[in-house]
CSV table of C-alpha atoms in Angstrom, one decimal:
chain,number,residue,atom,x,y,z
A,62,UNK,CA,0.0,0.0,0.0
A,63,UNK,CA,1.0,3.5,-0.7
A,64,UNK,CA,-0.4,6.2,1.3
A,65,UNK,CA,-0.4,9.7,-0.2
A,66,UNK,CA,-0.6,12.4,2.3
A,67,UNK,CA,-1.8,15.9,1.1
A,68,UNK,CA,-0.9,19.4,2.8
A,69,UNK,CA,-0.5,22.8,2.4
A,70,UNK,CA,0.3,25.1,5.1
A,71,UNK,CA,-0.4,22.4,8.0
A,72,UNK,CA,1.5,23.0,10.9
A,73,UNK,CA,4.7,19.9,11.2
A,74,UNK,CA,3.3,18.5,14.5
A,75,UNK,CA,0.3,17.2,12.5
A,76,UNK,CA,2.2,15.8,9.8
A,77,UNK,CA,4.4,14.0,12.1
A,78,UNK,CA,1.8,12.3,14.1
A,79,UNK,CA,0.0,11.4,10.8
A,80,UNK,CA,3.5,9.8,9.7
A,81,UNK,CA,4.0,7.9,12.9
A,82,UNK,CA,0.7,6.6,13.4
A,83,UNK,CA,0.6,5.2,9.9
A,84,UNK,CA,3.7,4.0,10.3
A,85,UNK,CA,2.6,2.4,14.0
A,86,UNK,CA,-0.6,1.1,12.9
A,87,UNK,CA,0.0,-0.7,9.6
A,88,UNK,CA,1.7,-3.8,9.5
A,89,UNK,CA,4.8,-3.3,7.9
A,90,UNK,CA,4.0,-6.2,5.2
A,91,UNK,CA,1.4,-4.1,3.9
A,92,UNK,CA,2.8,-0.3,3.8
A,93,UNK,CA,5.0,0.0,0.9
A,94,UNK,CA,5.8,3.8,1.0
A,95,UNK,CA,4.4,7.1,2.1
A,96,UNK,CA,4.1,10.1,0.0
A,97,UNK,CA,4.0,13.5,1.1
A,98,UNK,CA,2.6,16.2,-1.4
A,99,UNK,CA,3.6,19.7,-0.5
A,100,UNK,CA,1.1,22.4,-3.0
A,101,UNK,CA,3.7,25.1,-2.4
A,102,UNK,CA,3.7,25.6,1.6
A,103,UNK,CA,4.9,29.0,2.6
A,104,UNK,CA,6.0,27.6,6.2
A,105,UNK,CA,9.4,27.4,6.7
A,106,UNK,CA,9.1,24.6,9.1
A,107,UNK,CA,7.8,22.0,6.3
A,108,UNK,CA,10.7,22.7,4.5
A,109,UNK,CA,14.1,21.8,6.4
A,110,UNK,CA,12.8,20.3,9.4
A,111,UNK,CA,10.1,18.2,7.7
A,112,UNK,CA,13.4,17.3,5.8
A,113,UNK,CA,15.3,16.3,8.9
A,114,UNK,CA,12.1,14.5,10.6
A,115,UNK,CA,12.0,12.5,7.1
A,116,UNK,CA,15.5,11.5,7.0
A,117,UNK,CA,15.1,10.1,10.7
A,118,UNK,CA,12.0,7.9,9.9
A,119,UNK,CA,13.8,6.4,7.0
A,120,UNK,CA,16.3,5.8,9.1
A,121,UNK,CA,14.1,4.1,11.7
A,122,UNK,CA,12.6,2.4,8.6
A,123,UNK,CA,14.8,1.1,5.9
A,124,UNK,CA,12.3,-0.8,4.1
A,125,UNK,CA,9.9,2.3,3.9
A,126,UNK,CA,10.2,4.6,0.7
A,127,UNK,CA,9.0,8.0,1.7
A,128,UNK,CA,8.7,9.8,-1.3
A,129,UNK,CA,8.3,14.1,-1.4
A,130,UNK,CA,6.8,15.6,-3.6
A,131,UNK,CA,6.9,19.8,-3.6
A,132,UNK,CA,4.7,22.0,-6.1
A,133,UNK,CA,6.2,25.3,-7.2
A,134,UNK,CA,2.7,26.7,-7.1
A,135,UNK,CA,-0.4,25.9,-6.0
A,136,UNK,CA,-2.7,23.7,-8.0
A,137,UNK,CA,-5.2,22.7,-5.3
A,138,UNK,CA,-6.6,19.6,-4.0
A,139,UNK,CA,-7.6,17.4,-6.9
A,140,UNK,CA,-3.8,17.6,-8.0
A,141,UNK,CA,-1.9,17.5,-5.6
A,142,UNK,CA,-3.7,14.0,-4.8
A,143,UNK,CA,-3.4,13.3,-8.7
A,144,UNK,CA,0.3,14.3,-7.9
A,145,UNK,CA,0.6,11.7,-5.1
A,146,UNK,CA,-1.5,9.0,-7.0
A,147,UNK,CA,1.1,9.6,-10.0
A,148,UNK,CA,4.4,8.9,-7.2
A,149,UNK,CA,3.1,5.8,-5.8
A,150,UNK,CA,4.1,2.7,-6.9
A,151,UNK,CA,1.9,0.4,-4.9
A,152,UNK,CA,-0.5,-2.0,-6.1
A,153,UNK,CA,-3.3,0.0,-3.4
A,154,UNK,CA,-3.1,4.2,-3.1
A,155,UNK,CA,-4.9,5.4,0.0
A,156,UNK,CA,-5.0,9.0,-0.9
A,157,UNK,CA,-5.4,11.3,2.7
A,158,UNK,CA,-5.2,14.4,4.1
A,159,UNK,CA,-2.4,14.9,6.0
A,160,UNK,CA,-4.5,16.3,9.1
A,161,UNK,CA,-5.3,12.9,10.2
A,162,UNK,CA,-4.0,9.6,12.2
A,163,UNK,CA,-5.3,5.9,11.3
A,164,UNK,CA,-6.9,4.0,13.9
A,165,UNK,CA,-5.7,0.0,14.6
A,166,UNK,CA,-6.6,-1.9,11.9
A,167,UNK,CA,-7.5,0.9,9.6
A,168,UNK,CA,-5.5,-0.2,6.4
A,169,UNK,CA,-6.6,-4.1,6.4
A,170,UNK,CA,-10.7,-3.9,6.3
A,171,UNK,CA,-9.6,-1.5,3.1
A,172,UNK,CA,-7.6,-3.9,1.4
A,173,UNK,CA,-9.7,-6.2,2.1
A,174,UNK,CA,-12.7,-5.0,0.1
A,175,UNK,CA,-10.0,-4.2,-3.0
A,176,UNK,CA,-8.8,-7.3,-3.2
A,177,UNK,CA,-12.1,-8.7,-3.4
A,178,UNK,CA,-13.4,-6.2,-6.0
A,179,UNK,CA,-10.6,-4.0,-7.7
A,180,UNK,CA,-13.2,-2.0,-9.6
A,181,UNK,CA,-14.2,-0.4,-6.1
A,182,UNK,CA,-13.4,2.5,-4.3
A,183,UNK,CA,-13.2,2.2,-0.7
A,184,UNK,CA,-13.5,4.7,2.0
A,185,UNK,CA,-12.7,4.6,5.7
A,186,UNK,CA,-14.6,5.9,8.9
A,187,UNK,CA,-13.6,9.0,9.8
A,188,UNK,CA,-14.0,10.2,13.3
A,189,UNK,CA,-13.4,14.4,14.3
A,190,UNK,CA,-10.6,15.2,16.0
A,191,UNK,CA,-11.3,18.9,17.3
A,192,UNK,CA,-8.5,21.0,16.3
A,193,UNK,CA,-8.9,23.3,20.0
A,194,UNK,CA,-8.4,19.9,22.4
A,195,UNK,CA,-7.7,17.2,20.0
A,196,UNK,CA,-10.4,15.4,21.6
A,197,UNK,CA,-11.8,12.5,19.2
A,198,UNK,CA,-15.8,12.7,18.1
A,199,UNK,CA,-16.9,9.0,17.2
A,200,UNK,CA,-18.5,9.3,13.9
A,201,UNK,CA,-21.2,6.3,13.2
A,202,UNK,CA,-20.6,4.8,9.7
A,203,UNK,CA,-22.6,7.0,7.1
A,204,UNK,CA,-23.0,7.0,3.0
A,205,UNK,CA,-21.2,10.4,1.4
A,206,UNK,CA,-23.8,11.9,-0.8
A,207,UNK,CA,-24.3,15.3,-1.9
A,208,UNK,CA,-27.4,17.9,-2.7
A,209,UNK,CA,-27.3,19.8,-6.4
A,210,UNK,CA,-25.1,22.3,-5.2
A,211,UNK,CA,-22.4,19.3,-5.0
A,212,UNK,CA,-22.2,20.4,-1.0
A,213,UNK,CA,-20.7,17.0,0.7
A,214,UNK,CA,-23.2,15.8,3.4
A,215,UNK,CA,-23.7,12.3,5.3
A,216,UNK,CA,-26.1,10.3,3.9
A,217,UNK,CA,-28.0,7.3,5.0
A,218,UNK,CA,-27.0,3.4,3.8
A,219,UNK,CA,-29.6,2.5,1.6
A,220,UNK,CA,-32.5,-0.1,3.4
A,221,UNK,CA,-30.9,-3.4,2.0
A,222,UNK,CA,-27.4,-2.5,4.2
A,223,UNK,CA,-29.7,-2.4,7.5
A,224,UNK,CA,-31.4,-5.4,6.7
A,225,UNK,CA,-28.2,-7.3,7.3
A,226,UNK,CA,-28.2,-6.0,10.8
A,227,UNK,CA,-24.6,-6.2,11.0
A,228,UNK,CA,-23.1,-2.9,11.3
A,229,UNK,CA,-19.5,-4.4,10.4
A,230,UNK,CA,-20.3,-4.4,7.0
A,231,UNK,CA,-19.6,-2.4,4.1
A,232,UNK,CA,-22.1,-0.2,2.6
A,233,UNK,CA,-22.6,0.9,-0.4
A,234,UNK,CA,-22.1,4.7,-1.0
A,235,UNK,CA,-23.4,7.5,-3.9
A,236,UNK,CA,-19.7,9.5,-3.5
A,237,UNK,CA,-17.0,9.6,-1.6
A,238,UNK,CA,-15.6,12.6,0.4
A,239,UNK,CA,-12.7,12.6,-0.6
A,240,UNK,CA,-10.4,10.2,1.6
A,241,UNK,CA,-10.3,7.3,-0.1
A,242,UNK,CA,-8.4,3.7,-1.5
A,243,UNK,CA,-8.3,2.4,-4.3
A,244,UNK,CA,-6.5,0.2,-7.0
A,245,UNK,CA,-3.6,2.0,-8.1
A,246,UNK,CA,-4.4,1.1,-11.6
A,247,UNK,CA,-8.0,1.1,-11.8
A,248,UNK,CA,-8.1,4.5,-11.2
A,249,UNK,CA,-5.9,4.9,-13.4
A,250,UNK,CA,-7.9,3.4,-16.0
A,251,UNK,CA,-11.2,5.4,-14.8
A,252,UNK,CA,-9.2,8.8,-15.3
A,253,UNK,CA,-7.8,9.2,-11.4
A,254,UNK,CA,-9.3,13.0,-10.7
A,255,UNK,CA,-10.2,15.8,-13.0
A,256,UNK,CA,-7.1,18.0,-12.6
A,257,UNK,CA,-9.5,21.2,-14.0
A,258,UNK,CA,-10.8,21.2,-11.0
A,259,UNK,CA,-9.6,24.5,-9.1
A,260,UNK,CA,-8.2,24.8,-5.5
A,261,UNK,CA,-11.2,22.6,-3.3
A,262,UNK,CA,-14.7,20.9,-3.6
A,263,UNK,CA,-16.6,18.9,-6.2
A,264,UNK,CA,-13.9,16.9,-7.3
A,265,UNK,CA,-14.7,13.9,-4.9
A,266,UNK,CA,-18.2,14.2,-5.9
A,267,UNK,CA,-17.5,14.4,-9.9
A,268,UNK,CA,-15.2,11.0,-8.8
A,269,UNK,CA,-18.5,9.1,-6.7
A,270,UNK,CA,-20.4,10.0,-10.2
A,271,UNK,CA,-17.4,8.4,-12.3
A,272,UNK,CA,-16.7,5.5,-10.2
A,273,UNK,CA,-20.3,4.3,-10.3
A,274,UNK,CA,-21.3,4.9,-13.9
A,275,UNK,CA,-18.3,3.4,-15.6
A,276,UNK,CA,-17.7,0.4,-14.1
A,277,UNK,CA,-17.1,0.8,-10.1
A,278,UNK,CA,-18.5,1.2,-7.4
A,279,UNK,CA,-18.0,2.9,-3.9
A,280,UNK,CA,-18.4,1.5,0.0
A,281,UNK,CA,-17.8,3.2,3.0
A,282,UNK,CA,-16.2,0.4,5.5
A,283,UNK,CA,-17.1,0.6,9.0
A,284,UNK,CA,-14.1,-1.5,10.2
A,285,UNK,CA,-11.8,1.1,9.2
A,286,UNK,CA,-11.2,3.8,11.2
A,287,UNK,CA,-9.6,7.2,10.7
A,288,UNK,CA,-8.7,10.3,13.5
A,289,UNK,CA,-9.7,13.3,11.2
A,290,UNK,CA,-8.5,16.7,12.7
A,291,UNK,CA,-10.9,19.5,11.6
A,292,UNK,CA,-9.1,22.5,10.7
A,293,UNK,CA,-10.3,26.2,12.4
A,294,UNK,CA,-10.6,27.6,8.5
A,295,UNK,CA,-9.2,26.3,4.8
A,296,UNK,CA,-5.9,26.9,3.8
A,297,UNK,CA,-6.4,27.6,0.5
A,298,UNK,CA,-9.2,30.5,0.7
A,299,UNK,CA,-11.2,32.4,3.3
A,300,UNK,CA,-14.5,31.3,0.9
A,301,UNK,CA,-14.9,28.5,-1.4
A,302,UNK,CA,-18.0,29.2,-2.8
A,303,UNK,CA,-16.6,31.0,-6.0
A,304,UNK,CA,-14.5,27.1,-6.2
A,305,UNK,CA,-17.4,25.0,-5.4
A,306,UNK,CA,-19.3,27.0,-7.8
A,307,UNK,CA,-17.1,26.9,-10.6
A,308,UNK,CA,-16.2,23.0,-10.1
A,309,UNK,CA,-19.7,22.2,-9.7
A,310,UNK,CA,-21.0,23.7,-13.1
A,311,UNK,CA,-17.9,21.8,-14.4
A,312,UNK,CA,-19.3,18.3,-13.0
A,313,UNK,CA,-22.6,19.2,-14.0
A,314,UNK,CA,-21.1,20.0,-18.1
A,315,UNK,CA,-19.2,16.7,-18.0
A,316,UNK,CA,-21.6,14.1,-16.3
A,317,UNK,CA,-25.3,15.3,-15.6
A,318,UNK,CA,-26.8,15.4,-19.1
A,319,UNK,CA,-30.3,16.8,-18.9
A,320,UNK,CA,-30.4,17.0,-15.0
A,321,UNK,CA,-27.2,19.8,-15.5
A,322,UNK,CA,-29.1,22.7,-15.2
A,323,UNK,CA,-30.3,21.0,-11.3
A,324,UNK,CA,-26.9,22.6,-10.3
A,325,UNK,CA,-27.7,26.2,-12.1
A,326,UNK,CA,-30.7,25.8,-9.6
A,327,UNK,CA,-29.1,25.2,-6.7
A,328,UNK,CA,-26.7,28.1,-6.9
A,329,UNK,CA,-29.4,30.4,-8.3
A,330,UNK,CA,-27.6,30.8,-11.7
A,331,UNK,CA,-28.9,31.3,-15.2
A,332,UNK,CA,-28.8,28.1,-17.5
A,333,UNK,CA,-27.3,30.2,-20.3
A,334,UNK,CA,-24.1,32.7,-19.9
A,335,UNK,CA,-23.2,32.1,-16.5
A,336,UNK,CA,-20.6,33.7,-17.1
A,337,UNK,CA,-18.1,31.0,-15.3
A,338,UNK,CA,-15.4,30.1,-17.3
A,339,UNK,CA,-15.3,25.9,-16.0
A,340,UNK,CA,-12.2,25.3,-18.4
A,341,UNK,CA,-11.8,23.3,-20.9
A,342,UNK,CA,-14.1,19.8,-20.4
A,343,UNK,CA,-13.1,18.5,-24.1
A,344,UNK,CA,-10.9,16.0,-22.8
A,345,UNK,CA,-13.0,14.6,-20.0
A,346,UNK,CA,-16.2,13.7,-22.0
A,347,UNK,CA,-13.7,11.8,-24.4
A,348,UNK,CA,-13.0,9.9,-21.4
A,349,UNK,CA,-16.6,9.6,-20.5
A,350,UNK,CA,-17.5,8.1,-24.1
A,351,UNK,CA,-14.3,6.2,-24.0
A,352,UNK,CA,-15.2,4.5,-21.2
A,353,UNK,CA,-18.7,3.5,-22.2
A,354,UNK,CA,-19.8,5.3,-19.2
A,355,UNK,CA,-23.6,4.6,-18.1
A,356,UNK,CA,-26.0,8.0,-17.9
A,357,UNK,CA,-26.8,10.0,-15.4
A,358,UNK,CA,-29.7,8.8,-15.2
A,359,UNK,CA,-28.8,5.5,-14.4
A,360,UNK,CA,-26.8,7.2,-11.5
A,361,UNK,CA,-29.7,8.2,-10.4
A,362,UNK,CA,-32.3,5.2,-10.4
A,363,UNK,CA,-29.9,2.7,-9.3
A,364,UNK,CA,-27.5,4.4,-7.1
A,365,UNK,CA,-28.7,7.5,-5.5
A,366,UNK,CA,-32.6,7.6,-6.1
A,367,UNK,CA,-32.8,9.9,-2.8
A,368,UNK,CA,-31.6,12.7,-4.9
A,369,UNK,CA,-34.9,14.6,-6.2
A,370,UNK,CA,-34.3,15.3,-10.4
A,371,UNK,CA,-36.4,18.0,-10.2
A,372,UNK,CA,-37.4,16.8,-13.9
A,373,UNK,CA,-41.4,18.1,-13.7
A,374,UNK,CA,-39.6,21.6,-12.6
A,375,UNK,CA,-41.5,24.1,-15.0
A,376,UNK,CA,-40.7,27.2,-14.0
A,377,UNK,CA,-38.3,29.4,-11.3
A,378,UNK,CA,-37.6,32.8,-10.0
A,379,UNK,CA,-39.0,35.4,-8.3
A,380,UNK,CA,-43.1,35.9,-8.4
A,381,UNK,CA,-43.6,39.4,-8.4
A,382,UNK,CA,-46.2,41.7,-8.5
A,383,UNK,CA,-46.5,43.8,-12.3
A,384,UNK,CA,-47.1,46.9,-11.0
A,385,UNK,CA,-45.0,47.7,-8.1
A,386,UNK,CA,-42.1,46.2,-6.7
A,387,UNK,CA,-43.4,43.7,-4.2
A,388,UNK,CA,-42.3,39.6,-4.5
A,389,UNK,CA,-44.1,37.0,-2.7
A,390,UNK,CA,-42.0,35.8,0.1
A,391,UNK,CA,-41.8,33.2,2.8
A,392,UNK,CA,-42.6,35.5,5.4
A,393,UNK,CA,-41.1,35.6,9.3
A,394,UNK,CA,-40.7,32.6,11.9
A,395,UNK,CA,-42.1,30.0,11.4
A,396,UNK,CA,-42.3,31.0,8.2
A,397,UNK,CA,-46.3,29.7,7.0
A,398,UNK,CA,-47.7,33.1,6.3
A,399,UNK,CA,-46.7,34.0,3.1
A,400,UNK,CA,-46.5,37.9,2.2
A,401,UNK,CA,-45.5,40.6,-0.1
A,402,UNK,CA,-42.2,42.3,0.7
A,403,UNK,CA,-39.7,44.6,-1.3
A,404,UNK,CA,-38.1,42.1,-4.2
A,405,UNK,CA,-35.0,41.2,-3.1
A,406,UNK,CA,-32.5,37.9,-4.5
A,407,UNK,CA,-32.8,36.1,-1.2
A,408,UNK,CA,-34.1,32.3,-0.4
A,409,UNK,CA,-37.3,33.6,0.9
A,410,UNK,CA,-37.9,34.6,-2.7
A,411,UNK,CA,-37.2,31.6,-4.8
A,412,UNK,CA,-40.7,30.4,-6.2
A,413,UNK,CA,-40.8,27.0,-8.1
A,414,UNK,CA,-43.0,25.6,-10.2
A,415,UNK,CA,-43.9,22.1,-10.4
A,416,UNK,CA,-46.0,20.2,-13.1
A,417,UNK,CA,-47.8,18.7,-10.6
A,418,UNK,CA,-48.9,22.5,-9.6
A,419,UNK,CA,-47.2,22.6,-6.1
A,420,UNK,CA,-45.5,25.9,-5.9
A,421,UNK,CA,-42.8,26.0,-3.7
A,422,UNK,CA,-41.8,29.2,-1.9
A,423,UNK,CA,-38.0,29.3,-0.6
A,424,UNK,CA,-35.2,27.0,-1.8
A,425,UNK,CA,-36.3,23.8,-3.1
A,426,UNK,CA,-34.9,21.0,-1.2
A,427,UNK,CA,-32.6,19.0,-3.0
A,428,UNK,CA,-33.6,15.5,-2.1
A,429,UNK,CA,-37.2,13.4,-1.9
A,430,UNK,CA,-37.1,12.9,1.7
A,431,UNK,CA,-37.2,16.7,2.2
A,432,UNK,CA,-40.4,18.8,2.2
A,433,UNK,CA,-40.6,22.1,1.0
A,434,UNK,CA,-42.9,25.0,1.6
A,435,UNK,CA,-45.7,24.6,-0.6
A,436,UNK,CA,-48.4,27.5,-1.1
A,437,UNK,CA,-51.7,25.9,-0.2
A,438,UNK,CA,-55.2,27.3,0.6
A,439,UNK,CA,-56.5,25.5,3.4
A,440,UNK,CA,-60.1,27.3,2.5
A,441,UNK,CA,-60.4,28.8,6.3
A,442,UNK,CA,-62.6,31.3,7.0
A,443,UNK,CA,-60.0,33.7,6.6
A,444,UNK,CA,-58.8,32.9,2.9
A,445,UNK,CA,-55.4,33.4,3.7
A,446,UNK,CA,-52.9,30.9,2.0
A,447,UNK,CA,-50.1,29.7,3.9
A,448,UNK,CA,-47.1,27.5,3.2
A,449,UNK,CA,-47.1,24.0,4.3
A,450,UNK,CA,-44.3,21.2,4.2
A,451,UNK,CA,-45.5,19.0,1.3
């Protein structure tokens, strides 16, 4: 096994107990080498004394290849794991941030599952480690999924994994969030990670979407169990949303077909001139038809039907009245009595428009378990409409 260890900015302490618990945890028959990818750190301690603390665990180690790898700039998350991915030469990559420490028994329950199935990518447990008291949050085993604006969010298994009533075993997952293992060459094959993506976010869900539609498929495994320390803000930016929003139109371009403009939705963005330059996507639907890759569609029926397609979706925007400038809007706490209030672009303002004539005031929810505010006359006495979750 490889295991690629990702950081920019972090302070050394981290990456050192990340090393040495790796290093501790995982039987030495199984951990080949470790890779550390720098994207252009601007602390002077992860240069020579990351350099020195290297040197002593190779020393401590001689069997264990450490390789370094050191951007000149920064090219954000997706490559600098693609950069890691590229070093290893293990049969198995774990790809990791480098905020984290492994658990006992973290790296077998992983290979396991590969060995078994090479088309599948595999993701570990990850417990919080809070970055003020290093105290450790147990996190249950959960799917990764996402909502239309490619936001990462927990998910549950789908009912056939708690039918098993065994909570040891693996469960199928829609995406991954972004810690992962996985063949070294299947992923390869599948096109590893979309190197377009820009600095953070989207690119594990654009992977999850991959994985399962040409030829793979994705489990989250209980057994394995992963310290992840949250961090007090991002390295890269102060806010990703500019990022996100850009990488998710991107996903949406390459793999979404008619359900793309779901993501225009979800960021409240016109489905024509954006106005987001996403890069150039030429080379990843060649890869997509290459591959043979199944539609999205498919995706949706057979591996996340929890996602809502929004396809009876007829209309959207603000509802406003033609002679002055008054919008219908969701009101005040708790937010059932509609009302008329200067137009603004603000969720209380969204309207949709179903073809089953529901019309939803404030953001539609992105998946079917979800109710949204629906304008409905109750006919009361008092003929007032009010919204209602439907």
């Amino acid at each position: 096994m490889a295991v690629v260890l990702v950081f920019l900015d972090e302070a050394l302490s981290i990456i050192k107990r990340a090393i040495r618990s790796i290093i501790d945890r995982t039987p030495k028959h199984l951990l080949r080498e470790i890779i550390l990818v720098d994207d252009n750190s601007s602390n002077e301690d992860l240069k020579g004394d990351l350099d020195i603390y290297v040197k002593s665990i190779q020393e401590q180690n001689p069997g264990l290849r450490i390789g370094r790898v050191r951007h000149g700039e920064q090219l954000g998350l997706a490559s600098s794991r693609i950069s890691g991915w590229r070093a290893a030469t293990a049969d198995v990559v774990a790809l990791l941030d480098a905020h984290i420490e492994v658990h006992e028994m973290w790296a077998e329950p992983l290979l396991t599952q590969i060995k078994l199935d090479r088309t599948v990518v595999v993701s570990p447990v990850f417990d919080r480690v809070n970055y003020y008291d290093l105290a450790v949050v147990n996190y249950h085993a959960s799917a990764h999924a996402f909502d239309w604006a490619l936001w990462c969010m927990y998910e549950s298994f789908r009912p056939e994994w708690y039918k098993l009533n065994d909570p040891s075993m693996p469960g199928k997952s829609p995406s991954v969030m972004g810690i992962l293992a996985a063949d070294r060459k299947f992923l390869g094959e599948i096109g590893a990670l979309d190197e377009g993506m820009q600095v953070y976010g989207g690119e594990n869900v654009e992977l999850g979407i991959r994985v399962w539609t040409c030829g793979g498929s994705i489990e989250v495994v209980p057994c394995s169990k992963i310290a992840h320390i949250e961090r007090a803000h991002k390295p890269y930016m102060p806010d990703l949303v500019p990022a996100m929003k850009r990488n998710a139109l991107r996903v949406a371009e390459v793999w979404m077909d008619e359900y793309k403009h779901n993501v225009n939705l979800a960021w409240r963005m016109p489905f024509k001139d954006h106005g987001i330059d996403i890069g150039d996507v030429s080379e990843r639907k060649k890869l997509r038809k290459r591959l043979k890759c199944k539609p999205f569609k498919w995706y949706l029926e057979n591996v996340y039907p929890q996602l809502d397609p929004l396809d009876d979706l007829v209309a959207s925007g603000e509802m406003k009245h033609m002679d002055t400038n008054l919008c219908i809007d969701f009101g005040h706490p708790p937010w059932n009595t509609p009302i008329a209030d200067t137009c603004q672009p603000y969720g209380g303002q969204y309207t949709y428009y179903r073809g089953s004539g529901e019309l939803y005031i404030g953001r539609i929810k992105s998946h079917k378990y979800n109710e949204n505010r629906c304008l409905v006359d109750m006919g009361e006495a008092t003929h007032i409409p009010g919204l209602y979750q439907w």
